Amino acid sequence: MLMNRTRPCRSCNVGFTLIELLVVIGIIAVLSAILFPVFTQAREKARSIVCLSNMKQIGLAAMQYVQDNDETYPMDQYLTPDGHQTMWQDVLQPYVKSSGAVWLCPSFPTNQSYEIKPSIDAAPDGDTPWGGPLHQPLMHVSTVDDQSDKIYMMETGQNNEAGGWAAFTAWEWDWTDYVSPSNGVATHTGAHFELRQDLHHDCDFPVTSPGTWSTWAQCGMMPRFRHQRTTNVIFFDGHAKAMVAGRIDWYKNVYVNTGQAQLWTAQGWYPY
């Protein structure tokens, strides 16, 4: 019996033609264009979660410090008798259970010293060459109204120097046009309460060289909404959460030390 053997087809192309390769490449390109932003957003979301977790630890550490120090918040910075500069991070570190990474946000462009900062009105300088002895009373918990609404610390933009500002500015002219409070009530209400985008504060300056320090009340001292238009903040009661750009109400959410503001007004440069 003769067996019917199938002969190989010499004319059959078992590989890809050029058109088929181009189609496959086109499909991959389309899928990449669709999925890459999704992967980027997912990665940034993960970084935001890590940063928020770090800030929750810092907020808890601040509350433990307050309990151990007559219900006062730490100073911004001061010099010890032997000339050592002590920062607010240094005094909170014993209350932080994690490593030094807790002070860093994965989304920050570089590892500057201060990426999460307290309000400049809530953390006065202690004994320093530029400020002398403590020139403002330590912040007591009883002086802060609506502690669950007032922001104590926040993520900020990158300074243009290798280091970083140790506090964020809380002053009206940096945040909004004017509010004109009268007897605790704002007389000029509206959406302009929110961070003034026209001032371009929501930014990261490129690091240039040490000793620049020319960006007062700009990127390095203002909030940065780098987490898909959100920024993480810590409130005076210690809890932390993410806030969307345009939702921070200066009059409601940013603490201003009235006593210090009055002093600076008397000196002729604080607009209250």
Coordinates of C-alpha atoms in Angstrom, one line a residue:
M1 CA 0.0 0.0 0.0
L2 CA 1.4 3.3 -1.0
M3 CA 1.3 5.9 1.8
N4 CA 0.2 9.4 0.8
R5 CA 2.9 11.7 2.1
T6 CA 2.4 15.4 2.4
R7 CA 5.2 17.2 0.7
P8 CA 6.5 20.4 2.4
C9 CA 5.3 23.6 0.7
R10 CA 8.4 25.3 -0.4
S11 CA 6.4 28.5 -1.3
C12 CA 4.7 28.8 2.1
N13 CA 6.1 31.7 4.3
V14 CA 6.3 30.5 7.8
G15 CA 7.7 33.8 9.1
F16 CA 6.2 37.3 9.4
T17 CA 6.0 39.5 6.4
L18 CA 7.1 43.1 6.6
I19 CA 3.4 44.3 6.8
E20 CA 2.7 41.9 9.6
L21 CA 5.7 43.1 11.6
L22 CA 4.6 46.7 11.1
V23 CA 1.1 45.9 12.3
V24 CA 2.5 44.2 15.4
I25 CA 4.8 47.1 16.1
G26 CA 1.8 49.5 15.7
I27 CA -0.3 47.5 18.1
I28 CA 2.5 47.5 20.7
A29 CA 2.9 51.3 20.3
V30 CA -0.8 51.9 20.7
L31 CA -0.9 49.7 23.8
S32 CA 2.2 51.4 25.2
A33 CA 0.6 54.9 24.7
I34 CA -2.5 53.7 26.5
L35 CA -0.8 51.8 29.4
F36 CA 2.2 54.0 30.1
P37 CA 0.2 56.9 31.7
V38 CA -1.7 54.3 33.7
F39 CA 1.5 52.8 35.0
T40 CA 2.9 56.3 35.7
Q41 CA -0.2 57.2 37.7
A42 CA -0.1 53.9 39.6
R43 CA 3.5 54.5 40.5
E44 CA 2.9 58.1 41.7
K45 CA -0.1 56.9 43.7
A46 CA 2.1 54.4 45.4
R47 CA 4.7 57.1 46.2
S48 CA 1.9 59.3 47.5
I49 CA 0.8 56.5 49.9
V50 CA 4.3 56.1 51.1
C51 CA 4.7 59.8 51.7
L52 CA 1.3 60.0 53.5
S53 CA 2.4 57.1 55.7
N54 CA 5.6 58.9 56.6
M55 CA 3.6 62.0 57.5
K56 CA 1.3 60.1 59.7
Q57 CA 4.3 58.9 61.6
I58 CA 5.7 62.4 61.9
G59 CA 2.3 63.7 63.1
L60 CA 2.2 61.0 65.8
A61 CA 5.7 61.9 66.8
A62 CA 4.8 65.6 67.1
M63 CA 1.8 64.7 69.3
Q64 CA 4.1 62.6 71.6
Y65 CA 6.6 65.4 71.8
V66 CA 3.8 67.9 72.7
Q67 CA 2.7 65.7 75.5
D68 CA 6.2 65.5 76.9
N69 CA 6.9 69.2 76.6
D70 CA 4.1 71.1 78.4
E71 CA 1.8 70.9 75.4
T72 CA 4.0 73.1 73.3
Y73 CA 5.1 72.4 69.7
P74 CA 8.9 72.3 68.9
M75 CA 10.9 75.3 67.8
D76 CA 12.0 75.5 64.2
Q77 CA 15.7 75.6 65.1
Y78 CA 18.1 76.8 67.8
L79 CA 21.7 76.7 68.9
T80 CA 22.8 74.7 71.9
P81 CA 25.3 76.3 74.3
D82 CA 28.2 74.5 72.5
G83 CA 27.1 76.0 69.2
H84 CA 25.3 72.9 67.7
Q85 CA 22.4 73.7 65.4
T86 CA 19.4 71.7 66.5
M87 CA 16.4 71.5 64.1
W88 CA 12.8 70.5 64.7
Q89 CA 13.5 67.1 63.0
D90 CA 16.2 66.4 65.6
V91 CA 13.8 66.8 68.5
L92 CA 11.1 64.7 66.9
Q93 CA 13.5 61.9 65.8
P94 CA 13.4 60.1 69.2
Y95 CA 9.6 59.7 68.8
V96 CA 9.9 58.3 65.2
K97 CA 10.2 54.6 65.1
S98 CA 11.4 54.4 61.5
S99 CA 14.7 55.3 60.0
G100 CA 15.7 58.6 58.4
A101 CA 13.6 57.8 55.3
V102 CA 10.5 59.0 57.2
W103 CA 11.5 62.6 56.5
L104 CA 11.8 62.0 52.8
C105 CA 9.0 61.9 50.1
P106 CA 9.7 59.4 47.2
S107 CA 8.3 61.9 44.7
F108 CA 10.6 64.8 45.8
P109 CA 13.1 65.6 42.9
T110 CA 16.2 65.3 45.1
N111 CA 16.9 64.4 48.7
Q112 CA 16.9 67.8 50.3
S113 CA 17.1 68.2 54.0
Y114 CA 13.6 69.5 54.5
E115 CA 10.8 68.3 52.2
I116 CA 8.0 68.3 54.9
K117 CA 7.9 71.5 56.9
P118 CA 6.0 73.1 59.8
S119 CA 4.3 76.5 59.6
I120 CA 6.7 79.4 60.2
D121 CA 4.2 80.9 62.5
A122 CA 4.0 77.8 64.6
A123 CA 7.7 77.0 64.8
P124 CA 9.7 80.0 65.9
D125 CA 13.5 80.2 65.9
G126 CA 15.2 79.8 69.2
D127 CA 18.6 81.2 70.1
T128 CA 20.3 81.9 66.8
P129 CA 22.9 84.4 65.5
W130 CA 20.4 85.9 63.2
G131 CA 17.4 86.1 65.6
G132 CA 18.9 86.2 69.0
P133 CA 17.1 84.5 71.9
L134 CA 13.6 83.1 71.5
H135 CA 11.7 86.1 70.2
Q136 CA 8.2 84.4 70.0
P137 CA 6.5 82.3 72.7
L138 CA 6.4 78.5 72.0
M139 CA 3.2 77.4 70.4
H140 CA 0.8 76.0 73.0
V141 CA -1.9 73.6 71.8
S142 CA -4.5 75.9 73.5
T143 CA -3.7 78.8 71.2
V144 CA -4.6 76.9 68.0
D145 CA -8.3 77.0 67.2
D146 CA -9.8 74.2 65.1
Q147 CA -6.8 72.0 65.3
S148 CA -8.3 69.4 63.0
D149 CA -8.6 72.1 60.3
K150 CA -5.4 74.0 60.7
I151 CA -2.3 72.7 58.8
Y152 CA 0.8 72.2 61.0
M153 CA 3.1 70.7 58.4
M154 CA 3.0 70.2 54.6
E155 CA 4.9 69.0 51.6
T156 CA 6.6 71.8 49.8
G157 CA 8.4 72.5 46.6
Q158 CA 12.2 72.1 46.0
N159 CA 14.4 75.0 47.0
N160 CA 17.1 76.2 44.6
E161 CA 19.8 75.5 47.1
A162 CA 21.4 72.2 48.1
G163 CA 19.7 72.5 51.5
G164 CA 16.1 73.5 52.1
W165 CA 13.9 76.0 54.0
A166 CA 12.9 74.4 57.4
A167 CA 9.4 75.9 57.4
F168 CA 6.6 76.9 55.1
T169 CA 5.3 80.5 54.9
A170 CA 1.8 81.0 56.2
W171 CA 1.3 84.6 55.3
E172 CA -1.7 86.1 53.6
W173 CA 0.1 87.9 50.8
D174 CA 1.8 84.6 49.7
W175 CA -1.5 82.7 49.6
T176 CA -4.3 84.9 48.4
D177 CA -5.1 88.5 47.4
Y178 CA -6.7 89.7 50.6
V179 CA -9.2 88.4 53.2
S180 CA -9.6 91.4 55.6
P181 CA -10.8 89.5 58.7
S182 CA -13.0 91.5 61.1
N183 CA -13.8 90.0 64.5
G184 CA -12.8 86.6 63.2
V185 CA -15.0 86.8 60.1
A186 CA -13.6 87.3 56.6
T187 CA -15.0 90.3 54.8
H188 CA -13.7 89.3 51.4
T189 CA -14.9 85.8 50.6
G190 CA -14.7 83.6 47.6
A191 CA -12.5 81.2 45.7
H192 CA -9.5 83.6 45.9
F193 CA -9.1 82.2 49.5
E194 CA -7.2 79.3 47.9
L195 CA -3.5 79.3 47.0
R196 CA -2.9 81.9 44.3
Q197 CA -1.9 80.0 41.2
D198 CA -0.9 83.2 39.5
L199 CA 2.0 83.5 41.9
H200 CA 3.4 80.2 40.4
H201 CA 4.2 78.8 43.9
D202 CA 3.3 75.2 43.0
C203 CA 6.8 74.4 41.6
D204 CA 10.2 72.8 42.1
F205 CA 13.2 75.0 41.6
P206 CA 16.3 73.2 40.1
V207 CA 19.1 73.0 42.6
T208 CA 21.8 75.4 41.7
S209 CA 24.6 75.9 44.1
P210 CA 25.0 76.2 47.9
G211 CA 24.3 79.6 49.4
T212 CA 21.7 80.8 46.9
W213 CA 18.8 81.1 49.2
S214 CA 17.1 83.7 47.0
T215 CA 13.6 82.0 46.8
W216 CA 12.0 83.3 49.9
A217 CA 8.3 82.4 50.0
Q218 CA 8.4 80.6 46.6
C219 CA 8.8 76.9 45.7
G220 CA 10.7 75.9 48.8
M221 CA 8.3 77.5 51.3
M222 CA 5.0 76.8 49.6
P223 CA 2.9 73.6 49.0
R224 CA 3.7 71.4 46.1
F225 CA 0.8 69.4 44.6
R226 CA 3.0 66.7 42.9
H227 CA 0.8 63.7 43.7
Q228 CA -1.6 64.0 40.8
R229 CA -2.6 67.5 41.9
T230 CA -2.7 66.6 45.6
T231 CA -0.4 67.3 48.5
N232 CA -0.1 65.6 51.9
V233 CA -0.4 67.7 55.1
I234 CA -0.4 67.2 58.8
F235 CA -2.9 69.1 61.0
F236 CA -2.3 70.4 64.5
D237 CA -4.1 67.5 66.1
G238 CA -1.6 65.1 64.4
H239 CA -3.7 63.5 61.7
A240 CA -2.5 63.6 58.1
K241 CA -4.4 63.5 54.8
A242 CA -4.0 64.5 51.1
M243 CA -5.5 67.7 50.0
V244 CA -6.4 68.6 46.4
A245 CA -4.9 71.7 44.7
G246 CA -7.3 74.6 45.1
R247 CA -9.0 73.2 48.1
I248 CA -6.7 74.7 50.8
D249 CA -8.6 77.6 52.2
W250 CA -6.0 80.0 53.6
Y251 CA -8.3 81.6 56.2
K252 CA -9.6 78.2 57.3
N253 CA -6.7 75.9 56.9
V254 CA -3.5 77.9 57.5
Y255 CA -2.7 79.0 61.0
V256 CA -1.5 82.6 61.6
N257 CA -0.1 83.6 64.9
T258 CA -2.1 86.8 65.7
G259 CA 0.3 88.0 68.4
Q260 CA 3.3 87.8 66.1
A261 CA 1.3 89.2 63.2
Q262 CA 0.4 92.3 65.3
L263 CA 4.1 92.7 66.3
W264 CA 5.1 92.7 62.7
T265 CA 2.3 95.1 61.8
A266 CA 3.6 97.5 64.4
Q267 CA 7.0 97.2 62.7
G268 CA 5.4 98.3 59.5
W269 CA 5.7 95.3 57.2
Y270 CA 3.0 92.8 58.1
P271 CA -0.3 93.5 56.2
Y272 CA -2.9 93.0 58.9

